[in-house]
Short mmCIF file of C-alpha atoms in Angstrom, two decimals:
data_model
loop_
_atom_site.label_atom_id
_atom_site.label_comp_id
_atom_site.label_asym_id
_atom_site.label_seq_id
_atom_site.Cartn_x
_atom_site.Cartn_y
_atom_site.Cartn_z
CA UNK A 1 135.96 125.31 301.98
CA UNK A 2 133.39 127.60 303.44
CA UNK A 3 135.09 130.89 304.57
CA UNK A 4 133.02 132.00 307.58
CA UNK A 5 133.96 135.34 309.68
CA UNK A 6 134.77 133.86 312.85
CA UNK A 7 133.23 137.37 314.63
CA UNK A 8 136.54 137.91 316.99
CA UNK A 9 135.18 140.88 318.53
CA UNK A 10 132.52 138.56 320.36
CA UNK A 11 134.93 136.15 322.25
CA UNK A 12 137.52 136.80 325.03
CA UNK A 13 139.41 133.00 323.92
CA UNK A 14 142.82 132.74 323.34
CA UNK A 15 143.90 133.83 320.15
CA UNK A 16 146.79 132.15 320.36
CA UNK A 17 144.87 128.73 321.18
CA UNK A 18 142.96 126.65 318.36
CA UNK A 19 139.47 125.72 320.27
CA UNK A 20 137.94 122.78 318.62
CA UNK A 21 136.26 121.46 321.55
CA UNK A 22 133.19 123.66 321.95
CA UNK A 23 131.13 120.82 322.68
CA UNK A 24 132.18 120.16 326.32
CA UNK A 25 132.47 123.14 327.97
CA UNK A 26 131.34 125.66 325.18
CA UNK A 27 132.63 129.70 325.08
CA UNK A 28 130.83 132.50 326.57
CA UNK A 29 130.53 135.53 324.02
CA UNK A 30 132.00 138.82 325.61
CA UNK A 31 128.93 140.49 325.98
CA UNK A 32 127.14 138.39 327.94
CA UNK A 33 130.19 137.59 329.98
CA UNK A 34 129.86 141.82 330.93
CA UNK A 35 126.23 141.48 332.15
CA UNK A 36 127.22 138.10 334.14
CA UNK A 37 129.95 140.45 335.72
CA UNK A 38 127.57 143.35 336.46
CA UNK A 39 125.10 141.41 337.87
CA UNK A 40 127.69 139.71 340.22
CA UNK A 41 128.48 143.48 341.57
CA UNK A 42 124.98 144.24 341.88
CA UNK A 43 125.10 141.28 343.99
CA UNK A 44 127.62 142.02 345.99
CA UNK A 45 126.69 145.61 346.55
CA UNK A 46 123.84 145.07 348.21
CA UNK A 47 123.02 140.98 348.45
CA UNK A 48 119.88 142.24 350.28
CA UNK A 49 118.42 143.46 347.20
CA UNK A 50 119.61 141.44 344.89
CA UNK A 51 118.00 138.64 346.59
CA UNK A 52 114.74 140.04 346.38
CA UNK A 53 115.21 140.79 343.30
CA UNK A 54 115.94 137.30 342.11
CA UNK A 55 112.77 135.83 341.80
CA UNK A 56 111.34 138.21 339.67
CA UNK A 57 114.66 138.07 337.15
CA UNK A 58 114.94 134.51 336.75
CA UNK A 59 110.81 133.93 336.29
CA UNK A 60 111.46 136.36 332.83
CA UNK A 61 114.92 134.88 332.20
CA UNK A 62 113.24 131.42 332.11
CA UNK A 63 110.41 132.11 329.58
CA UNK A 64 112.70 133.29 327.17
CA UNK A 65 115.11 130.30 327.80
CA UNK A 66 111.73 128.25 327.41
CA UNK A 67 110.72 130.18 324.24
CA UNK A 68 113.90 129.31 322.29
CA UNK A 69 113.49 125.59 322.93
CA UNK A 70 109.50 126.05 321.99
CA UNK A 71 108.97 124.53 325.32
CA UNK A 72 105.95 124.56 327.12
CA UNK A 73 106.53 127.35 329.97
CA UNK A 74 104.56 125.79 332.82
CA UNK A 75 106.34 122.89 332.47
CA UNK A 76 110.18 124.03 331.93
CA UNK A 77 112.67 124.53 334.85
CA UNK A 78 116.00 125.60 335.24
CA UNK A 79 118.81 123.73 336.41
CA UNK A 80 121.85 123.75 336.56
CA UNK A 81 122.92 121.44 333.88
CA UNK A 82 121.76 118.41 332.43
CA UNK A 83 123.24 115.99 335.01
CA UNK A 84 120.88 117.49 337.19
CA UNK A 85 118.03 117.23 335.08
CA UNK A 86 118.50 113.22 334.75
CA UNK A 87 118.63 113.02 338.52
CA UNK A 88 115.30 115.26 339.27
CA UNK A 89 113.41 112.83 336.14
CA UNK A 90 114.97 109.73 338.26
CA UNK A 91 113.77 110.92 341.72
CA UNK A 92 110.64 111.49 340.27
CA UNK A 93 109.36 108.28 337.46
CA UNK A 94 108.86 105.18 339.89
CA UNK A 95 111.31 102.11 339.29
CA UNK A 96 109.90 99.02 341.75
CA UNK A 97 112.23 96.39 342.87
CA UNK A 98 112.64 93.96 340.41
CA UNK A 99 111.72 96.40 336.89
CA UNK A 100 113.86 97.08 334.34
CA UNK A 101 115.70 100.58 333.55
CA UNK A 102 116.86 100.74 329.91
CA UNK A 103 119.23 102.84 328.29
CA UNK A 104 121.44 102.67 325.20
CA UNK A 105 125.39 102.06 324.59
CA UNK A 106 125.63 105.86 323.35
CA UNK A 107 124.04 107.26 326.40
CA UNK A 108 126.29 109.78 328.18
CA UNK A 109 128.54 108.66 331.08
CA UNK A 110 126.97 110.33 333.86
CA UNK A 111 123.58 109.50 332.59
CA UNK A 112 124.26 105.65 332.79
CA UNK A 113 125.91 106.62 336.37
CA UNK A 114 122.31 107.59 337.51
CA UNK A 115 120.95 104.90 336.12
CA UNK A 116 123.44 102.68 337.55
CA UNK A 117 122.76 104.32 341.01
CA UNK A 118 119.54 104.58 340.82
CA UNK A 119 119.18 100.93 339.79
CA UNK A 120 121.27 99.82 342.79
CA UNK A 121 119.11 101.60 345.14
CA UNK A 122 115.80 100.27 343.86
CA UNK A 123 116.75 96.57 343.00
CA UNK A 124 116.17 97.53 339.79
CA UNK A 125 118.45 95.72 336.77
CA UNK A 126 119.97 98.17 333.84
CA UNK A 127 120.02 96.73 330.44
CA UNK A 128 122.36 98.41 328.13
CA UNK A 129 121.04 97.87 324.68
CA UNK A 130 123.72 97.69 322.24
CA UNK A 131 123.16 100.06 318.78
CA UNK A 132 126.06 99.90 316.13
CA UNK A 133 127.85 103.38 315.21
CA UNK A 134 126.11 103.16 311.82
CA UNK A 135 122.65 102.14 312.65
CA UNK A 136 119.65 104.05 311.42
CA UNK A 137 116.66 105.17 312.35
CA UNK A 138 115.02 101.46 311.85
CA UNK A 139 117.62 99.41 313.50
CA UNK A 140 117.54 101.95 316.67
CA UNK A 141 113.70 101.20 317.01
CA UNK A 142 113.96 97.59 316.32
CA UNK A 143 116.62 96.88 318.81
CA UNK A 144 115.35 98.97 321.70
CA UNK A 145 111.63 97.93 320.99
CA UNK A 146 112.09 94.31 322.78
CA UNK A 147 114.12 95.66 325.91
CA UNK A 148 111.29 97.69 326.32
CA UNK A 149 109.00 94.36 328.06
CA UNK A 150 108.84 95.06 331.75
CA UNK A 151 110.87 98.43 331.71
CA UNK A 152 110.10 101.19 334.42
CA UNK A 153 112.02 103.93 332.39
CA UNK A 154 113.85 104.39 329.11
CA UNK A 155 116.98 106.66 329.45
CA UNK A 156 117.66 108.16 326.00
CA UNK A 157 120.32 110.69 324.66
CA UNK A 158 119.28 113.09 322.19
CA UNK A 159 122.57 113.85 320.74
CA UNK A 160 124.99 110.64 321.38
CA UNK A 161 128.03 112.69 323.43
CA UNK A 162 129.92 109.83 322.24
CA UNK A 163 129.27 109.54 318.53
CA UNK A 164 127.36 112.86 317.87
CA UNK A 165 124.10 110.44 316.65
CA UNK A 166 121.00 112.22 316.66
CA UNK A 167 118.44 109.67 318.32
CA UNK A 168 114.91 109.17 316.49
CA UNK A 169 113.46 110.30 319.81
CA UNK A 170 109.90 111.31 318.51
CA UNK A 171 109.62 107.44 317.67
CA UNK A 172 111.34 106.01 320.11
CA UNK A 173 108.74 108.01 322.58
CA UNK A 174 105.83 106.70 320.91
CA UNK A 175 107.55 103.39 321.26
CA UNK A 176 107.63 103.59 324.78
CA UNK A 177 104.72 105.47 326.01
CA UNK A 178 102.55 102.36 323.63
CA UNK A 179 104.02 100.12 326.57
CA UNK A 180 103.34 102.46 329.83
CA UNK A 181 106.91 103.17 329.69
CA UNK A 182 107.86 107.00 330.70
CA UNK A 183 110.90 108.42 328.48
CA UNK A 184 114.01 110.77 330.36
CA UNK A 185 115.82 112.19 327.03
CA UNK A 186 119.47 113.81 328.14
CA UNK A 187 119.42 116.75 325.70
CA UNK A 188 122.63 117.79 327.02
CA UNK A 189 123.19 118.83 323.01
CA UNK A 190 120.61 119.52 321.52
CA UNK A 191 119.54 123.75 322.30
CA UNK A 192 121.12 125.47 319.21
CA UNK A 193 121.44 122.25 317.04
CA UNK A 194 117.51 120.29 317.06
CA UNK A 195 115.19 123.27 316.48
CA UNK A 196 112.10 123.02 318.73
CA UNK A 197 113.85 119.80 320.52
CA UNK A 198 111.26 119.31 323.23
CA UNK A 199 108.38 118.75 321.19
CA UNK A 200 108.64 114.60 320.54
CA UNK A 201 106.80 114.09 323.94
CA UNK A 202 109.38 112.47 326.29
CA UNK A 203 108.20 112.60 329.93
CA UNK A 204 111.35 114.49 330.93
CA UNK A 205 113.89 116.30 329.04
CA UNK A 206 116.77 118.21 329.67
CA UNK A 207 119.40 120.60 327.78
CA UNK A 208 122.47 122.54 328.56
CA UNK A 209 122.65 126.10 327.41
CA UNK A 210 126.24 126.76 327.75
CA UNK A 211 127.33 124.13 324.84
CA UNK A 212 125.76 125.87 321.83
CA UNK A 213 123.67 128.40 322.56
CA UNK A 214 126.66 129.66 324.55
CA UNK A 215 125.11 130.87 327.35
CA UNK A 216 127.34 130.82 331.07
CA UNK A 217 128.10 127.56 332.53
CA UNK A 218 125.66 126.16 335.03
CA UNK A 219 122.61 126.75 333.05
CA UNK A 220 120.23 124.26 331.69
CA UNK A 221 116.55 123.42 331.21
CA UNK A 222 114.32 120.73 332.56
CA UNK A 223 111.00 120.09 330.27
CA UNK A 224 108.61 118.29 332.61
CA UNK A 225 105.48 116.01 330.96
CA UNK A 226 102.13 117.35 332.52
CA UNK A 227 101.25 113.98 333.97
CA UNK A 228 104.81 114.61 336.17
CA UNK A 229 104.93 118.26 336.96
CA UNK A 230 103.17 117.88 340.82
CA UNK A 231 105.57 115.32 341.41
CA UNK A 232 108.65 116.95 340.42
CA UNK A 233 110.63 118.43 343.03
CA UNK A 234 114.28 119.89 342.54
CA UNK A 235 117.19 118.01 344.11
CA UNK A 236 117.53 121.14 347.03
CA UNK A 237 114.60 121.14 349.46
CA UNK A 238 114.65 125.15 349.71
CA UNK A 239 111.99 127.67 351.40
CA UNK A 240 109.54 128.51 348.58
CA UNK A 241 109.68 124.56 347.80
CA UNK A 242 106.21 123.14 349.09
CA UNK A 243 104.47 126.72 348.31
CA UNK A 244 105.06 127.10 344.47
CA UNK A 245 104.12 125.04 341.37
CA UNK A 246 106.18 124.04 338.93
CA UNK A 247 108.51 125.48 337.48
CA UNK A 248 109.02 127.92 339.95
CA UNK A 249 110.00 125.28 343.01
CA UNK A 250 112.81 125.00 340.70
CA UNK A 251 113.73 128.54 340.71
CA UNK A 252 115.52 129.50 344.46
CA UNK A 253 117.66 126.77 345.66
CA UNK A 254 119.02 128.70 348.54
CA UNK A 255 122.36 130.81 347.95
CA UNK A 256 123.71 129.21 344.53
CA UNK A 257 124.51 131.50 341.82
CA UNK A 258 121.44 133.43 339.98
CA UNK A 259 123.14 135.51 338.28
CA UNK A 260 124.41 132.76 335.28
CA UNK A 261 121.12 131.27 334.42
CA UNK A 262 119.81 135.51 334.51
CA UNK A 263 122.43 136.57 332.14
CA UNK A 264 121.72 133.54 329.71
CA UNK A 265 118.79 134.89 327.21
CA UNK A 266 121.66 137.17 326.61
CA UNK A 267 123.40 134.74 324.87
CA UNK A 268 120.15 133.96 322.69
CA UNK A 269 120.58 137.55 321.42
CA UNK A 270 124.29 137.31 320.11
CA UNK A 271 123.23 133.85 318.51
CA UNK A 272 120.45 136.29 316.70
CA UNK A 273 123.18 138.59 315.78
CA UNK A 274 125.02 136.10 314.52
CA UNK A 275 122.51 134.74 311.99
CA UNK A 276 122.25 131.17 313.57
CA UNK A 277 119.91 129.76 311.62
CA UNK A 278 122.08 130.63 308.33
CA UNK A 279 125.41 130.26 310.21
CA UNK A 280 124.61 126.47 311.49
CA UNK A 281 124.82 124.83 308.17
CA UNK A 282 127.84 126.97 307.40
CA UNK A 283 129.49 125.19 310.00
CA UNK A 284 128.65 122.20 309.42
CA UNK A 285 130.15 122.10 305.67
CA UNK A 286 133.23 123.88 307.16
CA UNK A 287 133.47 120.90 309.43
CA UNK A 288 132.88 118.31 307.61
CA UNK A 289 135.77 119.23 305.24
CA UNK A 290 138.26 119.76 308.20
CA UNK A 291 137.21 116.31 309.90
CA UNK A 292 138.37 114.58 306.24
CA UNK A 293 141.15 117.04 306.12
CA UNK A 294 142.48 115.69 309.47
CA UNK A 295 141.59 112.09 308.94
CA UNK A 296 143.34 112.00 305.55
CA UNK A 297 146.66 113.41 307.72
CA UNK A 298 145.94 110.30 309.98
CA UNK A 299 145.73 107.81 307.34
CA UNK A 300 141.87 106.96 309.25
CA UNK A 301 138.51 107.95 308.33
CA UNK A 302 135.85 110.01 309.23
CA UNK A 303 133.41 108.10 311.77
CA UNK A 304 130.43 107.39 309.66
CA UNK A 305 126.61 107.69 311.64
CA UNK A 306 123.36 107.63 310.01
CA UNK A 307 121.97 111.14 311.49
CA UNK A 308 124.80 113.11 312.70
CA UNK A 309 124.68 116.23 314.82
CA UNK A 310 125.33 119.50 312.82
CA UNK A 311 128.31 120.42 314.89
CA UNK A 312 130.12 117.13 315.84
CA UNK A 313 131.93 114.92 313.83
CA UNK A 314 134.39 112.01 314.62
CA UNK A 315 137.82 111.96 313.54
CA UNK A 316 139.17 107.95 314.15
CA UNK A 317 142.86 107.65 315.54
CA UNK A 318 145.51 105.24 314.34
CA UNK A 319 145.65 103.61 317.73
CA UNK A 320 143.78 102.55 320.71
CA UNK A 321 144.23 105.63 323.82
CA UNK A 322 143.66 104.00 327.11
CA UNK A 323 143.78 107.10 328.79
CA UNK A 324 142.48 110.19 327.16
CA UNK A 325 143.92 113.27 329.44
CA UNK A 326 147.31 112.87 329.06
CA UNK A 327 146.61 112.63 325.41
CA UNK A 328 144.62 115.72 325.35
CA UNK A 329 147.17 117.79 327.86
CA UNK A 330 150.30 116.59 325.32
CA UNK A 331 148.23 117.88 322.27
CA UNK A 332 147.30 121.27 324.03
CA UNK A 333 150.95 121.91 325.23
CA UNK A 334 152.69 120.73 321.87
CA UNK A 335 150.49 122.35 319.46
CA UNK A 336 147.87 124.64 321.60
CA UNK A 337 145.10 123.14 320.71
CA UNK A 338 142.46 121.84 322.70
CA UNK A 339 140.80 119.01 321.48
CA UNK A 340 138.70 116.11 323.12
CA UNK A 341 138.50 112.32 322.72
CA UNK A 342 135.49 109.91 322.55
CA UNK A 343 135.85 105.80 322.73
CA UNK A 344 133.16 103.68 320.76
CA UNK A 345 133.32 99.84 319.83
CA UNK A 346 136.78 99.58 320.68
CA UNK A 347 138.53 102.33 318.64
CA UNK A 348 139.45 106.08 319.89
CA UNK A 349 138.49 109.41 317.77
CA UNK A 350 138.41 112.82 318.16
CA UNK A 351 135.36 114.14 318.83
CA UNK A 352 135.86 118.05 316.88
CA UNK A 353 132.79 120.05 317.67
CA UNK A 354 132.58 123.47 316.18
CA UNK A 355 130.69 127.30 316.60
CA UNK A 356 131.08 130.53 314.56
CA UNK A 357 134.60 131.22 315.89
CA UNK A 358 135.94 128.41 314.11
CA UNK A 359 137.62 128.66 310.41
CA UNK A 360 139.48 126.01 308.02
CA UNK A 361 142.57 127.40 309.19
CA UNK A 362 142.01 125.58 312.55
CA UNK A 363 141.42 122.04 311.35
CA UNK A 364 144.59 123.12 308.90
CA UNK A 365 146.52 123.39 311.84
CA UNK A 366 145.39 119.95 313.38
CA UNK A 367 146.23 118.49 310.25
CA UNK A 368 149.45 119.39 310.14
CA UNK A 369 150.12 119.28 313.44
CA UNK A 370 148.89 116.13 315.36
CA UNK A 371 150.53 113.82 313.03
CA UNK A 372 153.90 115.15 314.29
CA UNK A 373 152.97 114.15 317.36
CA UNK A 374 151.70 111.59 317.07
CA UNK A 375 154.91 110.24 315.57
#
């Protein structure tokens, strides 16, 4: 197995805690947890200033958030995490009474909530189109392609939350757009894992920065279509609002918290440090051999998908869990590790997602460990 140096002096986690859940809620690096800290004061020393200050900040914050994603600048806005990103797309595609929003079985929960809500409050009907764990690129297309007939929207995930899938998004778009449909792509995932992931041509799309890229929670991107950027408008009707263009009507929403998606591009610069582009494969292989590892403890396999993630892998458990926290809270407390769950077709798995402070000795650990308790 690949012996990676998991770069200690970065992180403030828990030594004495085996993280293997980086995909959720992700780890802020040290450093960039000091400038989120000394911005905070600056805030609080004078909240005058610093509010005046703000605009200026987050308008050079966001092009360098939109230059790692390759995004176009004029059309990328920050929010505060993908969630919120699904809901401005919603409030902003039109869905008439009686048209069709489609979406997939891997789609993330609170994505198909939207949908769900949104669909209620239009008279709109959801179709869930079913894709198999295993199915490739060809079988996506082929089942999605006839749901498309009289759809308003298609709601794609970039990076299946559930399965770690990578979606073939760039055809999937050209798919769509063939039939007047617009695209919303959650890329809650994908910053740090797809390189340049905004560049298949979805209408909307939208990314979290604090999963890989490991910037401060609350920070995301919304990449906005030029045919939709005059009538995208942020979920908070704030002062500046019906003055600015987008993406800067996106920018002050009143009294939240600047100060996490300011310190982000800091972030960007310890993933530079850190040799991403070189280190991201190294993961992966490390990964890979600790997800067989663990499912050869188990007696299961490792859940097989045609284009996984880099960082995400699916461990299958010898039983069914009907209820994932108290499963996850016994694990922490018996063996301190944190770990996550994921349900697909009827079986559980653990969903192990990875970054540089991982090493084998973790998924050793796991190995050894949640069999025992399991028992």
């Amino acid at each position: 197995m690949t012996v990676l140096s998991p770069r200690p002096d970065l992180w403030t986690l828990d030594p004495d805690v085996v993280h293997l859940n980086h995909g959720s809620w992700g780890a802020v690096p040290r450093r960039t947890q000091e400038v989120l800290s000394a911005l905070r004061a600056e805030a609080e020393a004078n909240p005058m200033v610093w509010f005046r200050s703000v605009p200026a900040r987050l308008a050079a914050a966001r092009l360098e958030l939109a230059a790692f994603l390759e995004a176009d600048p004029e059309g990328f806005a920050l929010v505060p995490n993908a969630s919120a990103g699904i809901t401005a797309a919603f409030a902003t595609v039109p869905i008439p009474n009686g048209s069709r929003i489609v979406t997939t079985n891997h789609v993330y929960g609170a994505s198909r909530f939207a949908a769900e809500r949104v669909a209620r409050a239009r008279g709109a009907e959801l179709l869930v189109v079913e894709l198999p764990m295993q199915a490739d690129d060809d079988t996506v297309v082929a089942l999605i392609e006839p749901a498309l007939v009289g759809a308003s929207v298609l709601l794609l995930d970039h990076i299946s939350a559930a399965t770690g899938t990578i979606l073939p998004i760039a055809r999937l778009v050209e798919l769509a757009h063939d039939r007047d449909v617009p695209v919303i792509v959650d890329g809650a995932h994908a910053p740090a894992l797809i390189d340049a992931p905004t560049g298949d041509g979805a209408d909307f799309w939208t990314g979290n920065f604090h999963k890989w890229p490991a910037a401060p929670r609350a920070t995301a991107g919304l990449v906005v279509a030029e045919r939709w950027r005059q009538a995208s408008y942020p979920l908070i009707t704030s002062w500046s609002e019906y003055d600015e263009r987008l993406p800067e009507r996106f920018d002050m929403q009143g009294t939240q918290d600047y100060a996490t998606w300011i310190a982000a591009p800091e972030s960007l610069r310890v993933l530079a440090e850190l040799e991403w582009s070189v280190r991201r494969p190294q993961i992966t292989a490390m990964l890979e051999e600790g997800a067989r590892l663990v499912a050869k403890a188990l007696g299961t396999s490792v859940g097989e998908v045609a284009n996984p993630a880099p960082t995400l892998r699916l461990v299958e458990l010898p039983m069914v869990v009907a209820d994932a926290e108290p499963f996850k809270e016994h694990v922490s407390r018996e063996l301190q590790i944190e770990i996550t769950l994921t349900g697909f077709e009827g079986r559980s798995y653990l969903r192990l997602s990875a970054h540089a402070y991982n090493t084998p000795e973790c998924y050793q650990k796991l190995s050894e460990g949640l069999p025992r308790v399991l028992a």
